Amino acid sequence: LEHFQMFLRSLPQGSFILYQNHQPKSSSPLLHWWSRLQHTTVIVSRRGEFGLMDPQGTGQFASNVLVKTVCFMRCSPSFSQLPPRDRSSLLRHCWVPVFVLGLAQEKIVFKVTDVPSSNILHQILLRPVLTNKEAEQPTLAGVYRLQICLRQLWNLDLSPKEYAYLKGAMLFNPAVQGLSASSFIEGLQQEAERALQEVIHLLHPEDSSRFSRTLRAASAIQTVSHSLVTELFFKPVIGNTNMSHLLTEMLFVH
């Protein structure tokens, strides 16, 4: 619980969009739920062409970031006021950008290791036709794209407030299909972007291009695939469990 309490203390105060008198106690059921999942799920090995060089250590860091990602949503008053279906839709479609911002904020560095090319060639010769599921597997190019996104964010050296408002802008995405409150959500996104612009101007008054560079770095995160993040960081823990269903349980757990 200590890491989450530190997380709450780092959040900017007074933001209508994101925070309003949060209490750390709201995280206790979520942390307990995720911890129980980690201890009861059978660890499985990845069958892709690569994997984390330190799956246990990096996986633990990633799990902590995931819990903070869902807590970020649960602690947002504006998000909590949305219809349950809209919350579920935003969660399913926007958790990866918010999670990647969390990786950047926590300075999570990870390395991947390749399976020997002879093994890959052997698999191709044995089964030259891939199933649809196999064709969607993440690639090393996707991993490098993720690492480039992280480096771009690190180069900006964003403050906790900048990260918070940027997460809000990524979370409240009116382009998600099927939203019943899309106009309201668009307003929340615009408010988050205005707040981000204001805090950037306050912290970096001489850097006129910082706001646009920050938005460009954030837009690059949208190219990171959900399957990559799930397979790379969480597949060893959740196995064949549907990630969307898992996240929904985390969001609504009491």
mmCIF file of C-alpha atoms in Angstrom:
data_model
loop_
_atom_site.group_PDB
_atom_site.id
_atom_site.type_symbol
_atom_site.label_atom_id
_atom_site.label_comp_id
_atom_site.label_asym_id
_atom_site.label_seq_id
_atom_site.Cartn_x
_atom_site.Cartn_y
_atom_site.Cartn_z
ATOM 1 C CA LEU A 1 0.000 0.000 0.000
ATOM 2 C CA GLU A 2 2.961 2.327 0.606
ATOM 3 C CA HIS A 3 3.700 2.834 -3.106
ATOM 4 C CA PHE A 4 0.084 3.862 -3.744
ATOM 5 C CA GLN A 5 0.072 6.318 -0.842
ATOM 6 C CA MET A 6 3.210 7.910 -2.288
ATOM 7 C CA PHE A 7 1.453 8.006 -5.663
ATOM 8 C CA LEU A 8 -1.513 9.875 -4.184
ATOM 9 C CA ARG A 9 0.742 12.373 -2.433
ATOM 10 C CA SER A 10 2.417 13.138 -5.769
ATOM 11 C CA LEU A 11 -0.851 14.082 -7.464
ATOM 12 C CA PRO A 12 -1.714 17.745 -8.103
ATOM 13 C CA GLN A 13 -4.386 19.136 -5.833
ATOM 14 C CA GLY A 14 -7.539 20.966 -6.848
ATOM 15 C CA SER A 15 -8.071 19.530 -10.309
ATOM 16 C CA PHE A 16 -11.755 19.081 -11.144
ATOM 17 C CA ILE A 17 -10.982 16.562 -13.860
ATOM 18 C CA LEU A 18 -8.708 14.245 -11.990
ATOM 19 C CA TYR A 19 -8.745 14.466 -8.243
ATOM 20 C CA GLN A 20 -10.873 15.580 -5.343
ATOM 21 C CA ASN A 21 -9.998 14.671 -1.743
ATOM 22 C CA HIS A 22 -8.917 11.110 -2.439
ATOM 23 C CA GLN A 23 -8.433 8.612 0.319
ATOM 24 C CA PRO A 24 -5.832 5.832 -0.045
ATOM 25 C CA LYS A 25 -8.292 3.340 1.416
ATOM 26 C CA SER A 26 -9.984 3.066 -1.999
ATOM 27 C CA SER A 27 -6.911 1.271 -3.322
ATOM 28 C CA SER A 28 -6.860 -1.463 -0.685
ATOM 29 C CA PRO A 29 -9.381 -3.832 -2.337
ATOM 30 C CA LEU A 30 -7.729 -3.370 -5.724
ATOM 31 C CA LEU A 31 -4.236 -4.083 -4.436
ATOM 32 C CA HIS A 32 -5.516 -7.116 -2.536
ATOM 33 C CA TRP A 33 -7.364 -8.371 -5.619
ATOM 34 C CA TRP A 34 -4.346 -8.021 -7.925
ATOM 35 C CA SER A 35 -1.998 -9.566 -5.360
ATOM 36 C CA ARG A 36 -4.307 -12.559 -5.041
ATOM 37 C CA LEU A 37 -4.369 -12.936 -8.831
ATOM 38 C CA GLN A 38 -0.573 -12.942 -8.988
ATOM 39 C CA HIS A 39 -0.362 -15.666 -6.360
ATOM 40 C CA THR A 40 -3.058 -17.895 -7.827
ATOM 41 C CA THR A 41 -2.372 -17.648 -11.562
ATOM 42 C CA VAL A 42 -0.209 -20.308 -13.161
ATOM 43 C CA ILE A 43 2.872 -18.771 -14.713
ATOM 44 C CA VAL A 44 3.091 -19.506 -18.416
ATOM 45 C CA SER A 45 5.920 -18.993 -20.864
ATOM 46 C CA ARG A 46 5.645 -16.820 -23.932
ATOM 47 C CA ARG A 47 5.728 -18.530 -27.282
ATOM 48 C CA GLY A 48 6.628 -15.461 -29.325
ATOM 49 C CA GLU A 49 9.955 -14.527 -30.871
ATOM 50 C CA PHE A 50 11.108 -12.545 -27.847
ATOM 51 C CA GLY A 51 10.473 -11.985 -24.181
ATOM 52 C CA LEU A 52 11.528 -9.856 -21.249
ATOM 53 C CA MET A 53 15.103 -10.394 -20.176
ATOM 54 C CA ASP A 54 13.958 -10.106 -16.539
ATOM 55 C CA PRO A 55 10.305 -11.209 -16.662
ATOM 56 C CA GLN A 56 9.881 -11.493 -12.896
ATOM 57 C CA GLY A 57 11.386 -8.141 -11.943
ATOM 58 C CA THR A 58 10.000 -6.162 -14.863
ATOM 59 C CA GLY A 59 6.643 -7.907 -14.549
ATOM 60 C CA GLN A 60 6.372 -6.805 -10.922
ATOM 61 C CA PHE A 61 7.123 -3.187 -11.837
ATOM 62 C CA ALA A 62 4.596 -3.362 -14.686
ATOM 63 C CA SER A 63 1.969 -4.826 -12.350
ATOM 64 C CA ASN A 64 2.463 -1.934 -9.940
ATOM 65 C CA VAL A 65 2.028 0.536 -12.806
ATOM 66 C CA LEU A 66 -1.125 -1.266 -13.940
ATOM 67 C CA VAL A 67 -2.656 -1.002 -10.466
ATOM 68 C CA LYS A 68 -1.807 2.708 -10.391
ATOM 69 C CA THR A 69 -3.324 3.098 -13.870
ATOM 70 C CA VAL A 70 -6.669 1.682 -12.767
ATOM 71 C CA CYS A 71 -6.499 3.624 -9.491
ATOM 72 C CA PHE A 72 -5.952 6.791 -11.533
ATOM 73 C CA MET A 73 -9.262 6.140 -13.265
ATOM 74 C CA ARG A 74 -11.089 5.151 -10.076
ATOM 75 C CA CYS A 75 -9.842 8.305 -8.306
ATOM 76 C CA SER A 76 -11.019 10.666 -11.042
ATOM 77 C CA PRO A 77 -14.331 12.281 -9.983
ATOM 78 C CA SER A 78 -15.260 13.088 -13.581
ATOM 79 C CA PHE A 79 -14.528 9.546 -14.722
ATOM 80 C CA SER A 80 -16.564 8.103 -11.863
ATOM 81 C CA GLN A 81 -19.565 10.229 -12.893
ATOM 82 C CA LEU A 82 -19.683 8.706 -16.379
ATOM 83 C CA PRO A 83 -22.167 5.928 -17.215
ATOM 84 C CA PRO A 84 -20.720 2.471 -16.422
ATOM 85 C CA ARG A 85 -20.673 1.502 -20.111
ATOM 86 C CA ASP A 86 -18.696 4.602 -21.016
ATOM 87 C CA ARG A 87 -16.240 3.909 -18.215
ATOM 88 C CA SER A 88 -15.791 0.345 -19.446
ATOM 89 C CA SER A 89 -15.306 1.517 -23.044
ATOM 90 C CA LEU A 90 -12.739 4.151 -22.098
ATOM 91 C CA LEU A 91 -10.939 1.614 -19.936
ATOM 92 C CA ARG A 92 -10.728 -0.971 -22.726
ATOM 93 C CA HIS A 93 -9.596 1.475 -25.388
ATOM 94 C CA CYS A 94 -7.450 3.909 -23.389
ATOM 95 C CA TRP A 95 -5.715 1.901 -20.675
ATOM 96 C CA VAL A 96 -2.593 1.304 -22.771
ATOM 97 C CA PRO A 97 -1.741 5.010 -23.369
ATOM 98 C CA VAL A 98 -2.284 5.778 -19.677
ATOM 99 C CA PHE A 99 -0.245 2.690 -18.724
ATOM 100 C CA VAL A 100 2.633 3.697 -21.024
ATOM 101 C CA LEU A 101 2.633 7.158 -19.447
ATOM 102 C CA GLY A 102 2.871 5.369 -16.104
ATOM 103 C CA LEU A 103 5.865 3.356 -17.326
ATOM 104 C CA ALA A 104 7.539 6.594 -18.378
ATOM 105 C CA GLN A 105 6.720 8.367 -15.120
ATOM 106 C CA GLU A 106 8.093 5.463 -13.080
ATOM 107 C CA LYS A 107 11.218 5.324 -15.294
ATOM 108 C CA ILE A 108 10.668 1.618 -16.012
ATOM 109 C CA VAL A 109 13.542 0.343 -18.159
ATOM 110 C CA PHE A 110 13.203 -3.101 -19.710
ATOM 111 C CA LYS A 111 15.164 -5.246 -22.128
ATOM 112 C CA VAL A 112 14.008 -8.066 -24.366
ATOM 113 C CA THR A 113 15.811 -11.184 -25.468
ATOM 114 C CA ASP A 114 15.453 -12.818 -28.873
ATOM 115 C CA VAL A 115 14.720 -16.461 -29.488
ATOM 116 C CA PRO A 116 17.550 -17.848 -31.679
ATOM 117 C CA SER A 117 16.712 -17.336 -35.348
ATOM 118 C CA SER A 118 17.209 -21.044 -36.039
ATOM 119 C CA ASN A 119 14.300 -21.797 -33.701
ATOM 120 C CA ILE A 120 12.124 -19.257 -35.512
ATOM 121 C CA LEU A 121 13.064 -20.750 -38.890
ATOM 122 C CA HIS A 122 12.277 -24.220 -37.569
ATOM 123 C CA GLN A 123 8.802 -23.073 -36.482
ATOM 124 C CA ILE A 124 8.152 -21.442 -39.859
ATOM 125 C CA LEU A 125 9.172 -24.581 -41.748
ATOM 126 C CA LEU A 126 6.967 -26.754 -39.576
ATOM 127 C CA ARG A 127 3.960 -24.414 -39.711
ATOM 128 C CA PRO A 128 4.280 -21.944 -42.597
ATOM 129 C CA VAL A 129 0.671 -20.743 -42.248
ATOM 130 C CA LEU A 130 -0.048 -18.655 -39.171
ATOM 131 C CA THR A 131 -3.408 -18.581 -37.456
ATOM 132 C CA ASN A 132 -5.152 -15.213 -37.068
ATOM 133 C CA LYS A 133 -4.216 -15.146 -33.386
ATOM 134 C CA GLU A 134 -0.551 -15.823 -34.152
ATOM 135 C CA ALA A 135 -0.503 -13.140 -36.849
ATOM 136 C CA GLU A 136 -1.576 -10.588 -34.213
ATOM 137 C CA GLN A 137 1.336 -11.428 -31.916
ATOM 138 C CA PRO A 138 3.537 -8.434 -31.014
ATOM 139 C CA THR A 139 6.794 -7.925 -32.860
ATOM 140 C CA LEU A 140 10.234 -6.637 -31.964
ATOM 141 C CA ALA A 141 9.455 -3.579 -34.085
ATOM 142 C CA GLY A 142 6.550 -2.906 -31.736
ATOM 143 C CA VAL A 143 8.843 -3.230 -28.724
ATOM 144 C CA TYR A 144 11.307 -0.759 -30.219
ATOM 145 C CA ARG A 145 8.432 1.630 -30.964
ATOM 146 C CA LEU A 146 7.390 1.445 -27.309
ATOM 147 C CA GLN A 147 10.947 2.111 -26.159
ATOM 148 C CA ILE A 148 11.186 5.114 -28.497
ATOM 149 C CA CYS A 149 7.943 6.489 -27.013
ATOM 150 C CA LEU A 150 9.364 6.131 -23.519
ATOM 151 C CA ARG A 151 12.618 7.862 -24.463
ATOM 152 C CA GLN A 152 10.693 10.770 -25.997
ATOM 153 C CA LEU A 153 8.764 11.206 -22.760
ATOM 154 C CA TRP A 154 11.919 10.913 -20.642
ATOM 155 C CA ASN A 155 13.619 13.576 -22.771
ATOM 156 C CA LEU A 156 10.777 15.952 -21.882
ATOM 157 C CA ASP A 157 11.383 15.317 -18.160
ATOM 158 C CA LEU A 158 7.708 15.850 -17.339
ATOM 159 C CA SER A 159 6.613 16.862 -13.852
ATOM 160 C CA PRO A 160 3.967 14.880 -11.905
ATOM 161 C CA LYS A 161 1.363 17.518 -12.814
ATOM 162 C CA GLU A 162 2.219 17.298 -16.508
ATOM 163 C CA TYR A 163 1.917 13.520 -16.394
ATOM 164 C CA ALA A 164 -1.409 13.755 -14.575
ATOM 165 C CA TYR A 165 -3.040 16.109 -17.072
ATOM 166 C CA LEU A 166 -1.563 14.204 -20.002
ATOM 167 C CA LYS A 167 -3.081 10.993 -18.634
ATOM 168 C CA GLY A 168 -6.409 12.786 -18.389
ATOM 169 C CA ALA A 169 -6.169 13.882 -22.020
ATOM 170 C CA MET A 170 -5.404 10.288 -23.057
ATOM 171 C CA LEU A 171 -8.161 8.780 -20.907
ATOM 172 C CA PHE A 172 -11.012 11.064 -21.946
ATOM 173 C CA ASN A 173 -10.970 10.131 -25.627
ATOM 174 C CA PRO A 174 -14.237 11.109 -27.378
ATOM 175 C CA ALA A 175 -13.216 9.149 -30.498
ATOM 176 C CA VAL A 176 -13.956 5.832 -28.762
ATOM 177 C CA GLN A 177 -16.926 4.242 -30.500
ATOM 178 C CA GLY A 178 -20.257 3.773 -28.721
ATOM 179 C CA LEU A 179 -19.918 6.425 -26.012
ATOM 180 C CA SER A 180 -23.228 7.807 -24.761
ATOM 181 C CA ALA A 181 -21.605 10.913 -23.253
ATOM 182 C CA SER A 182 -19.101 11.659 -26.015
ATOM 183 C CA SER A 183 -19.699 15.432 -25.940
ATOM 184 C CA PHE A 184 -19.103 15.566 -22.192
ATOM 185 C CA ILE A 185 -15.996 13.402 -22.569
ATOM 186 C CA GLU A 186 -14.700 15.669 -25.330
ATOM 187 C CA GLY A 187 -15.110 18.598 -22.959
ATOM 188 C CA LEU A 188 -13.114 16.760 -20.303
ATOM 189 C CA GLN A 189 -10.335 16.066 -22.781
ATOM 190 C CA GLN A 190 -10.210 19.723 -23.791
ATOM 191 C CA GLU A 191 -10.145 20.751 -20.133
ATOM 192 C CA ALA A 192 -7.252 18.373 -19.476
ATOM 193 C CA GLU A 193 -5.331 19.785 -22.436
ATOM 194 C CA ARG A 194 -5.951 23.365 -21.274
ATOM 195 C CA ALA A 195 -4.767 22.474 -17.777
ATOM 196 C CA LEU A 196 -1.680 20.822 -19.277
ATOM 197 C CA GLN A 197 -0.936 23.906 -21.359
ATOM 198 C CA GLU A 198 -1.311 26.153 -18.315
ATOM 199 C CA VAL A 199 1.005 24.106 -16.118
ATOM 200 C CA ILE A 200 3.588 23.882 -18.915
ATOM 201 C CA HIS A 201 3.483 27.662 -19.332
ATOM 202 C CA LEU A 202 3.853 28.058 -15.565
ATOM 203 C CA LEU A 203 6.779 25.639 -15.243
ATOM 204 C CA HIS A 204 8.501 26.433 -18.555
ATOM 205 C CA PRO A 205 7.561 30.001 -19.553
ATOM 206 C CA GLU A 206 10.550 30.310 -21.914
ATOM 207 C CA ASP A 207 9.849 27.068 -23.809
ATOM 208 C CA SER A 208 7.123 27.976 -26.304
ATOM 209 C CA SER A 209 7.277 24.642 -28.144
ATOM 210 C CA ARG A 210 7.057 22.354 -25.111
ATOM 211 C CA PHE A 211 3.273 21.960 -25.231
ATOM 212 C CA SER A 212 3.262 20.857 -28.876
ATOM 213 C CA ARG A 213 6.224 18.510 -28.279
ATOM 214 C CA THR A 214 4.394 16.975 -25.343
ATOM 215 C CA LEU A 215 1.261 16.379 -27.413
ATOM 216 C CA ARG A 216 3.346 14.824 -30.206
ATOM 217 C CA ALA A 217 4.989 12.465 -27.743
ATOM 218 C CA ALA A 218 1.558 11.547 -26.394
ATOM 219 C CA SER A 219 0.146 10.925 -29.869
ATOM 220 C CA ALA A 220 3.010 8.522 -30.588
ATOM 221 C CA ILE A 221 1.816 6.402 -27.665
ATOM 222 C CA GLN A 222 -1.363 5.685 -29.627
ATOM 223 C CA THR A 223 0.720 3.522 -31.983
ATOM 224 C CA VAL A 224 1.575 1.083 -29.168
ATOM 225 C CA SER A 225 -0.665 -1.953 -29.563
ATOM 226 C CA HIS A 226 -2.728 -3.426 -26.754
ATOM 227 C CA SER A 227 -1.579 -6.924 -27.705
ATOM 228 C CA LEU A 228 2.079 -5.927 -27.347
ATOM 229 C CA VAL A 229 1.624 -4.566 -23.828
ATOM 230 C CA THR A 230 -0.513 -7.519 -22.751
ATOM 231 C CA GLU A 231 1.783 -10.184 -24.202
ATOM 232 C CA LEU A 232 5.024 -8.576 -23.093
ATOM 233 C CA PHE A 233 4.188 -7.578 -19.528
ATOM 234 C CA PHE A 234 1.151 -9.551 -18.368
ATOM 235 C CA LYS A 235 0.803 -12.806 -20.295
ATOM 236 C CA PRO A 236 3.123 -14.657 -17.874
ATOM 237 C CA VAL A 237 0.784 -13.667 -15.018
ATOM 238 C CA ILE A 238 -2.721 -13.822 -16.486
ATOM 239 C CA GLY A 239 -2.223 -16.708 -18.923
ATOM 240 C CA ASN A 240 -5.200 -16.946 -21.275
ATOM 241 C CA THR A 241 -7.402 -14.654 -19.175
ATOM 242 C CA ASN A 242 -9.025 -11.907 -21.245
ATOM 243 C CA MET A 243 -7.243 -8.664 -20.371
ATOM 244 C CA SER A 244 -10.308 -6.482 -20.995
ATOM 245 C CA HIS A 245 -12.409 -8.581 -18.629
ATOM 246 C CA LEU A 246 -9.627 -8.473 -16.065
ATOM 247 C CA LEU A 247 -9.338 -4.689 -16.231
ATOM 248 C CA THR A 248 -13.102 -4.285 -15.931
ATOM 249 C CA GLU A 249 -13.055 -6.376 -12.749
ATOM 250 C CA MET A 250 -10.246 -4.196 -11.402
ATOM 251 C CA LEU A 251 -12.162 -1.021 -12.213
ATOM 252 C CA PHE A 252 -15.373 -2.051 -10.477
ATOM 253 C CA VAL A 253 -13.972 -4.137 -7.588
ATOM 254 C CA HIS A 254 -15.084 -2.900 -4.157
#
